[in-house]
């Protein structure tokens, strides 16, 4: 998360992680200050790549792309070329949002993850290439640079290529991620040969060199996304996918297209804000919640009293019940405009009792809970001119589906699990999904990623986002409120405990 206040850039080099269901955890992140721009990412080497590009004369878009590509090297549990994401950018008075979310392969069907009784088989949408959507990151990062970048493309790719070629040391975070994911990674010889040498997790301090990824990045620098969505890399993806029962093809990769979306624009507490629209639900949840909380007098309530916790819970309960209606923007059962309409939010206000909790069953007809993968990563960049990019990218689960593409050097995602395999029934991760998010070829799956930029007339700019699956919007909103309403510095805002409610399960 980064904040620029009238020329002073403050950097918080931390993206929040998911909270345990029964425990609120907080840690005080490090802060950095500067006047030439700021980069925040989850891994220091990736942050350094973005800073290198700013120092070379690049703008926020250049640095964001460089940081994202470096994350694909040194933070492979979530950083990626085989996944997708969203970006929100503000350059001057222009605000744009880029959708590079994965799509369902052409051979996908709405029964592919069901057993003979029509019940979901969780492993099929989580493990192995059948769980993989068509990656959007190669086209998305290139599109962001093509539209807004200033430096030559090859210059922006170079820090990541260099990291992959020269290698980097395994840190404690990567060691823990590999340890946690070992049962998944050892299923695939292609993965284990690189990430579990000798069958073991590399020790902290071990130097990893990724020549296949370095070569892919070299081709990417020379040819753009076609280097990955076509030619030998695309063939390698199709081959390894088929070997392990997947349906992802080179034609799927070649046919992928990014989409520039209208941002979700909203105001609150003296700030203007922009976030991501469908197929992300995050921007809508932030807009609805901000508008309703301001009308409920949030700023005047005691900061640490029960009143604020109660209102947050009631607002989140209703926002996530609305989320049930959402999906790919081409097929969604309700539009963000309808769900932000004055009469709709008035019904929210009318239904909120200041003294009693609303049973979730009274908000919308219940369905079993569904959760979303937590292993996402976010980066924020603000340059010296105040241009800002907030970018969230993911493989969905830790190391995606677990399959590493030999010869190409990247993991494939398991984003197909974000579809409703059986609408009204749960996937592994607890969020409700409706018919609008059912599996269809070419459809984008619903997401909670919430890259967000906020600004004021005096030149203050805040870029933020995070990881945490279904908790991303609720985390993002609470950090936003801590800063823009209560005046917290960024380190304090990130370190505060937060609460979460997502309609169902009806649990705080």
XYZ file of C-alpha atoms in Angstrom:
508
model
C 0.000 0.000 0.000
C 1.367 3.421 -0.863
C 0.293 6.941 0.040
C 1.453 10.150 -1.599
C 0.640 13.363 0.199
C 1.500 16.507 -1.783
C 4.786 15.209 -3.118
C 5.772 13.027 -0.173
C 5.570 9.321 -0.920
C 5.214 6.996 2.041
C 5.660 3.287 1.526
C 4.291 0.394 3.525
C 6.044 -2.705 2.198
C 3.429 -5.168 3.328
C 0.348 -6.779 1.881
C -1.963 -8.231 4.501
C -2.528 -11.931 4.711
C -5.699 -13.829 5.444
C -6.783 -13.986 9.060
C -7.535 -17.213 10.870
C -11.238 -17.838 11.369
C -10.916 -17.768 15.155
C -8.126 -15.263 15.606
C -7.344 -11.687 14.638
C -3.658 -11.234 13.942
C -1.770 -8.005 13.396
C 1.847 -7.048 12.872
C 3.527 -3.689 12.549
C 4.977 -3.413 9.026
C 8.079 -1.478 8.086
C 7.636 1.984 6.581
C 9.796 3.904 4.134
C 9.640 7.536 3.067
C 10.732 9.244 -0.127
C 9.957 11.967 -2.659
C 10.662 10.191 -5.932
C 7.866 7.643 -5.823
C 7.085 4.489 -3.900
C 6.623 0.775 -4.503
C 4.961 -1.695 -2.133
C 5.060 -5.431 -2.774
C 5.144 -8.633 -0.782
C 8.763 -9.561 -1.513
C 11.727 -7.167 -1.155
C 13.448 -8.231 -4.380
C 10.254 -7.512 -6.309
C 9.937 -4.129 -4.620
C 13.533 -3.403 -5.591
C 12.750 -4.235 -9.226
C 9.991 -1.629 -9.243
C 12.209 0.961 -7.588
C 14.922 0.258 -10.167
C 12.488 1.091 -12.948
C 11.355 4.319 -11.250
C 14.986 5.370 -10.901
C 15.507 4.624 -14.597
C 12.831 7.173 -15.480
C 9.862 4.853 -15.605
C 6.412 5.803 -14.452
C 3.987 3.984 -12.154
C 2.820 1.615 -14.899
C 6.373 0.660 -15.850
C 7.263 -0.009 -12.220
C 4.065 -1.962 -11.559
C 4.743 -4.306 -14.467
C 8.377 -4.775 -13.451
C 7.308 -5.550 -9.891
C 4.643 -8.019 -11.007
C 7.104 -9.849 -13.243
C 9.664 -10.002 -10.455
C 6.999 -11.493 -8.180
C 6.543 -14.226 -10.800
C 10.187 -15.123 -10.155
C 10.767 -14.674 -6.426
C 7.217 -15.105 -5.071
C 6.027 -18.058 -7.176
C 3.296 -19.114 -4.745
C 1.197 -16.192 -6.050
C 3.229 -14.049 -8.449
C 2.777 -15.449 -11.896
C 2.762 -15.700 -15.647
C 0.234 -18.534 -15.430
C -2.507 -16.679 -13.577
C -4.355 -13.396 -13.889
C -5.536 -10.319 -12.059
C -6.767 -6.748 -12.140
C -5.189 -3.293 -12.203
C -6.541 0.142 -11.350
C -4.516 3.107 -12.598
C -4.871 6.859 -12.155
C -2.742 9.056 -14.400
C -3.597 12.703 -13.912
C -7.381 12.892 -14.022
C -7.678 9.689 -16.048
C -8.754 6.542 -14.199
C -8.693 3.180 -15.988
C -9.185 -0.405 -14.887
C -7.734 -3.454 -16.601
C -9.271 -6.920 -16.373
C -6.787 -9.692 -17.079
C -8.727 -12.308 -15.149
C -8.426 -15.891 -16.360
C -11.172 -17.440 -18.489
C -12.593 -20.939 -18.762
C -11.017 -23.055 -21.538
C -13.026 -23.764 -24.679
C -13.574 -27.386 -23.630
C -14.937 -26.478 -20.179
C -18.406 -27.730 -19.224
C -20.707 -27.034 -16.309
C -20.507 -30.656 -15.146
C -16.743 -31.141 -15.288
C -16.279 -30.924 -11.508
C -19.351 -32.934 -10.472
C -19.838 -36.562 -9.514
C -22.657 -38.777 -10.786
C -25.030 -37.319 -8.171
C -24.256 -33.752 -9.213
C -22.138 -32.940 -6.159
C -18.824 -31.067 -6.533
C -15.572 -33.026 -6.364
C -13.296 -30.384 -4.774
C -9.987 -31.906 -5.836
C -10.878 -31.711 -9.530
C -11.163 -27.919 -9.447
C -8.111 -27.455 -7.235
C -5.388 -29.957 -8.141
C -3.769 -30.427 -11.530
C -4.357 -28.733 -14.876
C -8.068 -29.511 -15.108
C -8.337 -26.757 -12.473
C -6.502 -24.220 -14.652
C -8.155 -21.313 -16.384
C -6.637 -19.605 -19.415
C -3.874 -17.330 -18.047
C -4.352 -13.588 -18.432
C -1.150 -12.220 -16.920
C 1.051 -12.260 -20.052
C -1.458 -10.221 -22.053
C -2.488 -8.109 -19.067
C 0.929 -6.880 -18.012
C 1.833 -6.109 -21.605
C -1.451 -4.217 -22.104
C -0.903 -2.107 -18.983
C 2.546 -1.114 -20.207
C 1.396 -0.558 -23.785
C -1.377 1.796 -22.649
C 0.408 3.735 -19.909
C 4.111 2.881 -19.792
C 6.963 5.179 -20.783
C 10.090 3.013 -20.957
C 10.808 0.433 -23.672
C 9.149 -2.905 -22.962
C 12.420 -4.828 -22.791
C 13.748 -2.463 -20.131
C 10.712 -3.134 -17.940
C 11.040 -6.931 -18.248
C 14.789 -6.970 -17.627
C 14.885 -6.933 -13.784
C 12.743 -10.072 -13.611
C 14.730 -11.829 -16.342
C 17.935 -11.020 -14.498
C 16.563 -12.373 -11.214
C 15.553 -15.644 -12.843
C 18.897 -16.042 -14.601
C 21.194 -15.055 -11.722
C 19.051 -16.688 -9.080
C 17.897 -15.628 -5.642
C 18.009 -17.033 -2.129
C 15.106 -18.922 -0.613
C 13.767 -16.784 2.218
C 11.696 -17.908 5.189
C 8.400 -17.068 3.494
C 9.151 -19.113 0.379
C 10.493 -21.976 2.474
C 7.271 -22.048 4.496
C 5.107 -21.843 1.365
C 6.969 -24.742 -0.236
C 6.717 -26.747 2.975
C 2.985 -26.136 3.238
C 2.459 -27.025 -0.422
C 4.820 -30.003 -0.571
C 2.011 -32.618 -0.710
C 0.634 -30.808 -3.753
C 3.936 -30.101 -5.494
C 5.317 -33.623 -5.167
C 2.356 -34.974 -7.147
C 3.944 -33.641 -10.334
C 7.475 -34.685 -11.374
C 7.797 -31.531 -13.494
C 7.249 -29.436 -10.379
C 9.221 -31.509 -7.897
C 12.348 -31.540 -10.071
C 12.635 -27.751 -9.736
C 11.035 -26.873 -6.410
C 11.721 -30.032 -4.371
C 15.248 -31.043 -5.423
C 16.062 -34.451 -4.022
C 12.493 -34.640 -2.789
C 13.019 -31.984 -0.125
C 12.110 -28.339 0.345
C 15.177 -26.140 -0.285
C 16.625 -24.767 2.935
C 16.500 -21.079 3.747
C 19.471 -19.458 2.029
C 19.575 -21.943 -0.857
C 20.142 -20.178 -4.155
C 17.527 -20.965 -6.799
C 18.234 -20.387 -10.473
C 15.336 -20.597 -12.939
C 16.796 -20.826 -16.458
C 13.529 -21.867 -18.138
C 11.735 -18.847 -16.712
C 14.656 -16.596 -17.652
C 14.378 -17.783 -21.251
C 10.612 -17.274 -21.279
C 11.064 -13.732 -19.966
C 13.716 -13.088 -22.607
C 11.243 -14.132 -25.310
C 8.523 -12.083 -23.630
C 10.779 -9.024 -23.732
C 11.431 -9.572 -27.427
C 7.958 -10.499 -28.666
C 5.409 -9.501 -26.053
C 2.578 -11.823 -24.981
C 2.720 -13.852 -28.209
C 5.935 -15.361 -26.851
C 3.839 -17.109 -24.196
C 0.417 -17.437 -25.815
C 1.934 -18.943 -28.955
C 4.969 -20.902 -30.103
C 6.926 -23.379 -27.979
C 5.726 -22.016 -24.636
C 2.048 -22.452 -25.518
C 2.809 -25.915 -26.874
C 4.546 -26.798 -23.602
C 1.472 -25.673 -21.658
C -0.853 -27.797 -23.805
C 1.445 -30.828 -23.616
C 1.861 -30.863 -19.842
C -1.818 -30.097 -19.330
C -2.888 -33.049 -21.467
C -0.344 -35.307 -19.763
C -2.082 -34.734 -16.442
C -5.685 -34.775 -17.605
C -6.183 -31.090 -18.354
C -8.079 -29.384 -21.179
C -6.020 -26.200 -21.573
C -4.771 -25.793 -25.153
C -2.478 -23.551 -27.141
C -5.564 -22.249 -28.936
C -7.019 -21.211 -25.578
C -3.897 -19.210 -24.819
C -3.825 -17.613 -28.258
C -7.467 -16.600 -27.995
C -7.218 -14.805 -24.662
C -8.065 -11.073 -24.618
C -7.817 -8.519 -21.832
C -10.697 -6.127 -21.178
C -10.566 -2.468 -20.196
C -13.494 -1.915 -17.833
C -15.240 1.152 -16.484
C -13.978 1.688 -12.935
C -16.227 1.611 -9.906
C -16.112 5.276 -8.857
C -17.403 6.414 -5.488
C -16.875 9.096 -2.860
C -16.782 9.139 0.892
C -15.387 11.076 3.815
C -13.865 13.766 1.603
C -12.067 11.352 -0.738
C -12.710 10.199 -4.295
C -12.132 6.495 -4.864
C -11.797 4.081 -7.765
C -11.812 0.307 -7.672
C -12.345 -2.688 -9.917
C -15.653 -3.633 -11.492
C -16.866 -7.071 -12.540
C -15.699 -9.768 -12.721
C -14.273 -8.525 -9.433
C -16.850 -8.068 -6.701
C -14.409 -6.044 -4.612
C -15.090 -2.604 -6.037
C -18.837 -2.951 -5.625
C -18.488 -4.141 -2.022
C -16.221 -1.181 -1.221
C -18.544 1.328 -2.903
C -21.718 0.018 -1.280
C -20.100 -0.190 2.139
C -18.472 3.249 2.009
C -21.646 4.992 0.887
C -23.831 3.314 3.518
C -21.371 3.747 6.392
C -21.057 7.461 5.675
C -24.835 7.816 5.750
C -24.941 5.900 9.040
C -22.583 8.423 10.653
C -19.510 6.207 10.835
C -17.096 9.098 11.400
C -18.950 10.255 14.533
C -19.059 6.873 16.249
C -16.549 5.909 18.966
C -13.607 4.360 17.218
C -13.242 1.217 19.292
C -16.822 0.745 20.424
C -19.297 -1.972 19.608
C -21.327 0.389 17.402
C -18.730 0.420 14.635
C -18.195 -3.329 14.773
C -21.953 -3.879 14.568
C -22.389 -1.570 11.567
C -19.464 -3.137 9.711
C -20.924 -6.582 10.253
C -24.379 -5.546 9.043
C -23.010 -3.797 5.961
C -20.705 -6.675 5.037
C -23.546 -9.155 5.529
C -25.626 -7.337 2.910
C -22.762 -6.701 0.494
C -21.824 -10.382 0.367
C -25.446 -11.407 -0.035
C -25.497 -9.156 -3.115
C -22.278 -10.817 -4.278
C -24.260 -14.026 -4.749
C -25.890 -12.413 -7.812
C -22.625 -11.509 -9.534
C -20.455 -13.145 -12.174
C -18.854 -12.432 -15.533
C -20.030 -8.952 -16.620
C -21.550 -10.466 -19.750
C -23.827 -12.784 -17.770
C -24.228 -11.318 -14.287
C -27.672 -11.643 -12.703
C -27.501 -8.068 -11.373
C -25.388 -5.098 -12.427
C -23.280 -2.974 -10.072
C -25.463 0.008 -10.993
C -28.577 -1.830 -9.813
C -26.904 -2.868 -6.576
C -25.759 0.704 -5.886
C -29.110 2.280 -6.777
C -30.526 4.607 -4.081
C -33.574 2.434 -3.547
C -31.428 -0.674 -3.073
C -29.136 0.953 -0.514
C -32.178 2.502 1.163
C -33.436 -1.027 1.746
C -30.105 -1.824 3.390
C -30.464 1.166 5.690
C -34.027 0.311 6.564
C -33.086 -3.238 7.464
C -30.150 -2.403 9.744
C -31.173 -2.398 13.402
C -28.624 -0.387 15.419
C -29.118 -2.668 18.413
C -29.562 -6.163 16.992
C -27.823 -8.373 14.440
C -29.752 -9.403 11.356
C -29.856 -13.166 10.748
C -28.230 -13.815 7.388
C -31.272 -15.868 6.413
C -33.311 -12.647 6.588
C -31.032 -10.894 4.095
C -31.249 -13.431 1.283
C -32.302 -17.073 0.972
C -29.382 -19.051 2.388
C -27.215 -21.434 0.441
C -24.193 -23.418 1.618
C -20.988 -21.436 2.183
C -18.202 -21.050 -0.339
C -14.713 -19.707 0.136
C -12.120 -18.297 -2.210
C -8.390 -18.994 -2.387
C -6.205 -16.843 -0.129
C -2.923 -16.962 -1.998
C -3.018 -13.744 -3.950
C -0.460 -10.935 -4.042
C -0.883 -7.194 -4.379
C 1.419 -4.351 -5.345
C 0.989 -0.588 -5.284
C 3.079 2.050 -7.045
C 2.979 5.849 -7.001
C 5.499 7.768 -9.097
C 6.953 11.247 -8.594
C 4.139 12.807 -10.632
C 1.434 11.271 -8.458
C 0.415 8.663 -11.027
C -0.716 5.508 -9.256
C -1.253 1.830 -10.033
C -2.851 -0.731 -7.724
C -2.483 -4.256 -9.116
C -3.619 -7.567 -7.645
C -2.630 -10.861 -9.230
C -3.091 -14.489 -8.278
C -2.845 -18.187 -9.023
C -5.797 -18.667 -6.624
C -4.361 -21.353 -4.336
C -0.806 -21.665 -3.085
C 1.238 -22.406 -6.250
C -2.033 -22.665 -8.178
C -2.887 -26.167 -9.356
C 0.631 -27.321 -8.437
C 1.799 -27.977 -11.996
C 4.968 -26.219 -13.181
C 5.307 -26.005 -16.955
C 8.637 -27.581 -18.002
C 10.568 -25.518 -20.495
C 8.475 -22.443 -19.676
C 9.183 -22.025 -15.981
C 5.870 -20.994 -14.434
C 2.986 -22.467 -12.467
C -0.535 -22.876 -13.807
C -3.399 -21.457 -11.775
C -6.369 -23.252 -10.230
C -8.820 -20.406 -10.809
C -11.548 -22.702 -12.128
C -12.357 -23.324 -8.470
C -13.668 -19.748 -8.300
C -16.574 -20.737 -10.519
C -19.732 -22.203 -9.027
C -19.230 -25.859 -9.902
C -22.759 -26.433 -8.612
C -24.539 -23.115 -7.963
C -25.766 -22.899 -4.408
C -23.236 -25.455 -3.166
C -19.817 -24.799 -1.634
C -16.378 -25.106 -3.083
C -13.450 -25.646 -0.758
C -13.129 -22.026 0.324
C -16.516 -20.800 1.703
C -18.155 -18.180 -0.601
C -21.625 -18.428 -2.072
C -21.864 -18.494 -5.870
C -24.945 -18.215 -8.058
C -25.929 -19.159 -11.604
C -24.172 -16.075 -12.998
C -20.858 -17.636 -11.963
C -21.462 -21.082 -13.436
C -18.751 -22.666 -15.607
C -19.031 -21.697 -19.281
C -16.336 -21.689 -22.007
C -14.681 -18.285 -22.234
C -16.388 -16.956 -19.113
C -14.445 -15.065 -16.452
C -14.841 -16.345 -12.902
C -15.946 -14.027 -10.101
C -13.231 -12.595 -7.853
C -12.829 -10.620 -4.628
C -9.599 -8.857 -5.606
C -9.930 -5.163 -4.782
C -7.137 -2.952 -6.151
C -8.166 0.559 -5.149
C -6.934 4.139 -5.514
C -8.227 7.069 -3.450
C -7.385 10.756 -3.795
C -8.294 14.234 -2.579
C -8.365 17.676 -4.149
C -5.195 18.672 -2.277
C -3.118 16.043 -4.089
C -3.109 13.195 -1.571
C -3.163 9.798 -3.287
C -3.605 6.395 -1.662
C -3.069 3.121 -3.548
C -3.946 -0.077 -1.756
C -5.110 -3.664 -2.004
C -4.220 -7.003 -0.504
C -4.516 -10.749 -0.343
C -6.896 -12.941 1.593
C -9.515 -14.387 -0.756
C -13.017 -13.395 0.291
C -11.529 -11.180 3.015
C -9.810 -8.837 0.579
C -12.718 -6.342 0.290
C -13.385 -6.234 4.035
C -9.686 -5.827 4.838
C -9.260 -3.161 2.168
C -12.235 -1.154 3.384
C -11.131 -1.172 7.019
C -7.613 0.003 6.172
C -9.126 2.667 3.920
C -11.402 3.890 6.725
C -8.546 3.899 9.236
C -6.569 6.236 6.980
C -9.191 8.531 5.448
C -11.582 8.801 8.419
C -9.456 8.292 11.509
C -6.177 9.706 10.214
C -3.991 6.673 10.866
C -0.564 6.492 9.313
C -0.237 3.533 7.001
C 1.758 1.341 9.362
C -0.819 1.750 12.115
C -3.716 1.107 9.748
C -2.202 -2.132 8.509
C -1.344 -3.316 12.003
C -4.836 -2.936 13.455
C -7.034 -6.011 13.964
C -9.926 -6.292 11.518
C -13.202 -8.171 11.398
C -14.878 -10.069 8.593
C -18.379 -11.233 7.758
C -19.413 -12.629 4.367
C -23.137 -13.358 4.827
C -22.637 -17.112 4.959
C -21.446 -18.819 6.991
C -23.238 -16.556 9.494
C -20.107 -16.130 11.574
C -18.013 -13.099 12.517
